[in-house]
Amino acid sequence: MQVSAIIPAFNEEKTIAGTVRALLSIGDIDEIIVVDDGSSDETAKVARQAGAVTFQLAENCGKGQALEVGSAISRGEILLLIDADLGDTAREASLLLEPVVTGNADMAVAIFSFTEGRGGFGLVEGLSRWAIGRSGGPRPIQPLSGQRALRRQVWQELGFGTGFGVETALSMGVHRCGYRMVEIPTTMNHRRTTRNWRGIVHRGRQFAHVLLAVMRRWRWLI
Ligand SMILES: Nc1nc2c(ncn2[C@@H]2O[C@H](COP(=O)(O)OP(=O)(O)OP(=O)(O)O)[C@@H](O)[C@H]2O)c(=O)[nH]1
Ligand SMILES: [Mg+2]
């Protein structure tokens, strides 16, 4: 089965090359598409030089929309969604592919093994976990994890969600529609947003996007 990796990237010139190279080192990926979401830095150029196919959006549209574009131009029957800031740890994406390729799961989600403390206050994560649980499935350990392998059919049926709401929307839909989801422990890691003012703004946006995704699916909560 063909696998397409899709990386949404916004101003990730420092990390994108490492992430692309790590995915290239996994033999099973047929194409690596970086969707540059209106970055003001050299993300697209660096990604191309590292060996990815790139698609540049003229302006910043948000993570969910960038993934939509990436999936639309991709060919694989299996989609591998990977954040741009994983660097070398993206190698472990192979662990996510296995259960989906073998047909044991419709979507596999990576659990990061964090060594440091929390980046935020757990509000966004708590909202997402609660909504996914209410939609019919077990509450995920890391509901916001963007590292996922899934069948294209699942994405086409469910893959929408504004900006950072995309993961919550996907997991809610997966449970609601009776697809099988597994969480896979990994040693993947990423650049963590800390509790400075930028982090608080980032969390605020995430919260708004997740809340919007949940509210749009309110029928699934009752
Ligand atoms: N398309 C798009 N991608 C974005 C945007 N902002 C961030 N991203 C990408 O989405 C992925 C996740 O973003 P991060 O900023 O790492 O957010 P996060 O890992 O969910 O958040 P923290 O755990 O708080 O660090 C990365 O690949 C980013 O480049 C955006 O506005 N548009
Ligand atoms: Mg990140």
Short mmCIF file of C-alpha atoms and ligand atoms in Angstrom, two decimals:
data_model
loop_
_atom_site.label_atom_id
_atom_site.label_comp_id
_atom_site.label_asym_id
_atom_site.label_seq_id
_atom_site.Cartn_x
_atom_site.Cartn_y
_atom_site.Cartn_z
CA MET A 1 0.00 0.00 0.00
CA GLN A 2 1.24 3.46 -0.86
CA VAL A 3 2.03 5.80 2.01
CA SER A 4 1.98 9.61 1.76
CA ALA A 5 3.52 11.63 4.56
CA ILE A 6 2.03 15.10 4.99
CA ILE A 7 3.76 17.72 7.10
CA PRO A 8 1.97 21.00 7.83
CA ALA A 9 4.62 23.62 8.49
CA PHE A 10 4.53 27.21 9.61
CA ASN A 11 7.88 28.95 10.03
CA GLU A 12 9.79 25.74 10.64
CA GLU A 13 13.04 26.38 8.74
CA LYS A 14 15.09 25.23 11.74
CA THR A 15 13.39 21.87 12.20
CA ILE A 16 11.90 20.84 8.88
CA ALA A 17 15.04 19.39 7.27
CA GLY A 18 15.63 17.00 10.19
CA THR A 19 12.00 15.87 10.09
CA VAL A 20 12.03 15.27 6.33
CA ARG A 21 15.34 13.37 6.48
CA ALA A 22 14.07 11.20 9.31
CA LEU A 23 11.01 10.25 7.24
CA LEU A 24 13.17 9.60 4.17
CA SER A 25 15.17 7.13 6.22
CA ILE A 26 12.02 5.04 6.72
CA GLY A 27 11.87 2.93 3.59
CA ASP A 28 8.10 2.52 3.51
CA ILE A 29 7.06 6.08 2.63
CA ASP A 30 6.30 6.78 -1.03
CA GLU A 31 6.04 10.57 -0.93
CA ILE A 32 6.74 13.31 1.59
CA ILE A 33 4.69 16.46 1.12
CA VAL A 34 5.42 19.59 3.12
CA VAL A 35 2.62 22.13 3.04
CA ASP A 36 4.13 25.50 3.86
CA ASP A 37 1.29 27.47 5.37
CA GLY A 38 2.29 31.00 4.39
CA SER A 39 5.59 30.98 6.31
CA SER A 40 7.68 34.12 6.30
CA ASP A 41 10.93 32.15 6.55
CA GLU A 42 12.69 29.62 4.29
CA THR A 43 10.62 26.59 5.35
CA ALA A 44 9.66 25.56 1.80
CA LYS A 45 13.14 25.96 0.36
CA VAL A 46 14.78 24.03 3.19
CA ALA A 47 12.15 21.27 2.92
CA ARG A 48 12.73 20.96 -0.83
CA GLN A 49 16.48 20.78 -0.36
CA ALA A 50 15.99 18.02 2.20
CA GLY A 51 14.05 15.97 -0.35
CA ALA A 52 10.36 16.75 0.17
CA VAL A 53 7.75 17.82 -2.34
CA THR A 54 6.51 21.21 -1.23
CA PHE A 55 3.32 23.11 -1.66
CA GLN A 56 3.22 26.75 -0.61
CA LEU A 57 0.06 28.50 0.49
CA ALA A 58 0.07 32.22 -0.20
CA GLU A 59 -1.20 33.02 3.27
CA ASN A 60 -1.49 31.38 6.64
CA CYS A 61 -4.64 29.23 6.63
CA GLY A 62 -4.17 27.00 9.69
CA LYS A 63 -3.04 23.46 10.37
CA GLY A 64 -6.29 21.69 9.45
CA GLN A 65 -6.54 23.48 6.14
CA ALA A 66 -2.88 22.79 5.33
CA LEU A 67 -3.52 19.09 5.94
CA GLU A 68 -6.55 19.23 3.64
CA VAL A 69 -4.41 20.64 0.87
CA GLY A 70 -1.69 18.05 1.50
CA SER A 71 -4.15 15.17 1.39
CA ALA A 72 -5.76 16.53 -1.80
CA ILE A 73 -2.46 16.48 -3.68
CA SER A 74 -1.26 13.18 -2.23
CA ARG A 75 -1.77 9.72 -3.74
CA GLY A 76 -1.27 7.19 -0.94
CA GLU A 77 -3.97 4.94 0.44
CA ILE A 78 -2.40 5.57 3.83
CA LEU A 79 -1.74 9.07 5.11
CA LEU A 80 0.95 9.77 7.65
CA LEU A 81 0.46 13.14 9.35
CA ILE A 82 3.59 14.40 11.04
CA ASP A 83 4.35 17.74 12.69
CA ALA A 84 7.30 19.68 11.33
CA ASP A 85 9.05 20.12 14.67
CA LEU A 86 9.90 16.47 15.41
CA GLY A 87 13.34 16.46 13.82
CA ASP A 88 15.18 13.17 13.99
CA THR A 89 12.57 11.64 16.31
CA ALA A 90 10.18 11.44 13.34
CA ARG A 91 11.94 8.16 12.49
CA GLU A 92 9.56 6.42 14.84
CA ALA A 93 6.68 7.17 12.51
CA SER A 94 7.29 3.64 11.23
CA LEU A 95 5.67 2.39 14.46
CA LEU A 96 2.43 4.13 13.45
CA LEU A 97 2.37 2.67 9.97
CA GLU A 98 2.54 -0.95 11.04
CA PRO A 99 -0.96 -1.35 12.59
CA VAL A 100 -2.64 0.53 9.74
CA VAL A 101 -0.78 -1.27 6.94
CA THR A 102 -1.57 -4.65 8.49
CA GLY A 103 -5.24 -3.70 8.89
CA ASN A 104 -5.25 -3.93 12.69
CA ALA A 105 -6.27 -0.28 13.10
CA ASP A 106 -7.84 2.47 11.01
CA MET A 107 -5.87 5.18 12.77
CA ALA A 108 -2.71 4.96 14.90
CA VAL A 109 -1.69 7.93 17.05
CA ALA A 110 1.72 8.45 18.63
CA ILE A 111 2.13 9.07 22.33
CA PHE A 112 5.17 11.20 23.11
CA SER A 113 7.33 10.26 26.05
CA PHE A 114 7.94 13.60 27.70
CA THR A 115 10.79 13.92 30.09
CA GLU A 116 10.16 17.50 31.21
CA GLY A 117 7.12 18.98 32.92
CA ARG A 118 3.93 20.16 31.26
CA GLY A 119 4.05 22.92 28.69
CA GLY A 120 0.62 24.30 29.52
CA PHE A 121 -2.05 23.90 32.13
CA GLY A 122 -3.83 20.93 30.60
CA LEU A 123 -7.00 22.85 29.68
CA VAL A 124 -6.92 22.31 25.93
CA GLU A 125 -5.90 18.71 26.35
CA GLY A 126 -8.63 18.16 28.93
CA LEU A 127 -11.34 19.58 26.69
CA SER A 128 -10.20 17.47 23.75
CA ARG A 129 -9.95 14.28 25.83
CA TRP A 130 -13.39 14.81 27.32
CA ALA A 131 -15.03 15.43 23.93
CA ILE A 132 -13.38 12.37 22.35
CA GLY A 133 -14.54 10.24 25.29
CA ARG A 134 -18.09 11.58 24.97
CA SER A 135 -18.07 10.63 21.30
CA GLY A 136 -17.98 6.98 22.17
CA GLY A 137 -14.42 5.84 22.67
CA PRO A 138 -11.89 5.48 25.45
CA ARG A 139 -10.32 8.77 26.54
CA PRO A 140 -6.99 9.07 24.75
CA ILE A 141 -3.77 9.61 26.67
CA GLN A 142 -2.56 12.37 24.34
CA PRO A 143 -5.61 13.58 22.40
CA LEU A 144 -3.80 16.43 20.66
CA SER A 145 -0.99 14.37 19.20
CA GLY A 146 -0.58 15.35 15.55
CA GLN A 147 1.44 12.23 14.66
CA ARG A 148 -1.02 9.88 13.03
CA ALA A 149 -1.23 7.18 10.39
CA LEU A 150 -4.69 6.58 8.97
CA ARG A 151 -6.46 5.17 6.00
CA ARG A 152 -7.31 7.74 3.35
CA GLN A 153 -10.94 6.72 3.51
CA VAL A 154 -11.08 7.70 7.19
CA TRP A 155 -9.56 11.08 6.45
CA GLN A 156 -11.93 11.72 3.57
CA GLU A 157 -14.89 10.93 5.73
CA LEU A 158 -13.78 12.85 8.80
CA GLY A 159 -10.76 14.98 8.13
CA PHE A 160 -11.83 18.49 8.70
CA GLY A 161 -11.42 20.85 11.59
CA THR A 162 -10.27 24.39 11.90
CA GLY A 163 -6.58 24.92 12.57
CA PHE A 164 -5.52 23.08 15.70
CA GLY A 165 -8.97 21.49 16.05
CA VAL A 166 -8.15 18.89 13.40
CA GLU A 167 -6.91 16.15 15.76
CA THR A 168 -9.90 16.44 18.07
CA ALA A 169 -12.31 16.41 15.11
CA LEU A 170 -10.64 13.31 13.68
CA SER A 171 -10.62 11.33 16.92
CA MET A 172 -14.22 12.23 17.74
CA GLY A 173 -15.29 11.08 14.29
CA VAL A 174 -13.25 7.89 14.43
CA HIS A 175 -15.06 6.81 17.60
CA ARG A 176 -18.42 7.97 16.40
CA CYS A 177 -18.17 6.05 13.13
CA GLY A 178 -16.86 2.88 14.75
CA TYR A 179 -13.35 2.99 13.31
CA ARG A 180 -10.54 1.44 15.31
CA MET A 181 -7.99 3.76 16.86
CA VAL A 182 -4.84 2.80 18.73
CA GLU A 183 -2.34 4.90 20.66
CA ILE A 184 1.27 3.82 20.26
CA PRO A 185 3.97 4.69 22.81
CA THR A 186 7.03 6.23 21.16
CA THR A 187 10.09 8.20 22.11
CA MET A 188 9.16 10.94 19.62
CA ASN A 189 9.57 14.47 20.86
CA HIS A 190 9.07 18.01 19.59
CA ARG A 191 9.76 21.64 20.36
CA ARG A 192 7.61 22.31 23.37
CA THR A 193 5.74 25.51 23.88
CA THR A 194 6.56 26.83 27.34
CA ARG A 195 4.60 29.01 29.73
CA ASN A 196 5.82 32.35 28.41
CA TRP A 197 3.54 34.89 26.70
CA ARG A 198 3.96 33.24 23.29
CA GLY A 199 3.01 29.95 24.81
CA ILE A 200 -0.09 31.45 26.35
CA VAL A 201 -1.15 32.97 23.01
CA HIS A 202 -0.53 29.58 21.33
CA ARG A 203 -2.62 27.78 23.96
CA GLY A 204 -5.39 30.35 23.55
CA ARG A 205 -5.56 29.72 19.82
CA GLN A 206 -5.47 25.97 20.33
CA PHE A 207 -8.26 26.20 22.87
CA ALA A 208 -10.45 28.28 20.54
CA HIS A 209 -9.89 25.86 17.64
CA VAL A 210 -10.58 22.76 19.74
CA LEU A 211 -13.69 24.35 21.23
CA LEU A 212 -14.95 25.19 17.74
CA ALA A 213 -14.34 21.62 16.55
CA VAL A 214 -16.22 20.25 19.59
CA MET A 215 -19.11 22.68 19.28
CA ARG A 216 -19.60 21.79 15.62
CA ARG A 217 -20.01 18.18 16.70
CA TRP A 218 -22.19 18.85 19.75
CA ARG A 219 -24.70 16.20 18.71
CA TRP A 220 -22.09 13.54 19.35
CA LEU A 221 -21.69 14.67 22.96
CA ILE A 222 -25.23 13.90 24.09
N1 LIG B 1 -0.43 24.81 8.70
C1 LIG B 1 -0.12 25.36 9.85
N2 LIG B 1 0.63 24.66 10.62
C2 LIG B 1 0.95 25.22 11.75
C3 LIG B 1 0.53 26.49 12.16
N3 LIG B 1 1.04 26.73 13.34
C4 LIG B 1 1.75 25.63 13.61
N4 LIG B 1 1.69 24.74 12.63
C5 LIG B 1 2.31 23.44 12.47
O1 LIG B 1 1.57 22.50 13.22
C6 LIG B 1 2.45 21.63 13.87
C7 LIG B 1 2.21 21.69 15.34
O2 LIG B 1 2.43 23.02 15.79
P1 LIG B 1 3.15 23.33 17.13
O3 LIG B 1 3.37 24.79 17.20
O4 LIG B 1 4.34 22.45 17.26
O5 LIG B 1 2.03 22.97 18.17
P2 LIG B 1 1.85 21.78 19.17
O6 LIG B 1 2.99 20.83 19.07
O7 LIG B 1 0.49 21.24 18.99
O8 LIG B 1 1.83 22.54 20.51
P3 LIG B 1 2.70 22.46 21.83
O9 LIG B 1 2.54 21.10 22.38
O10 LIG B 1 2.07 23.47 22.65
O11 LIG B 1 4.08 22.83 21.48
C8 LIG B 1 3.86 22.03 13.41
O12 LIG B 1 4.19 21.25 12.29
C9 LIG B 1 3.70 23.47 13.00
O13 LIG B 1 4.60 23.90 12.01
C10 LIG B 1 -0.28 27.23 11.30
O14 LIG B 1 -0.69 28.35 11.54
N5 LIG B 1 -0.57 26.62 10.15
MG MG B 2 4.88 20.75 18.34
#
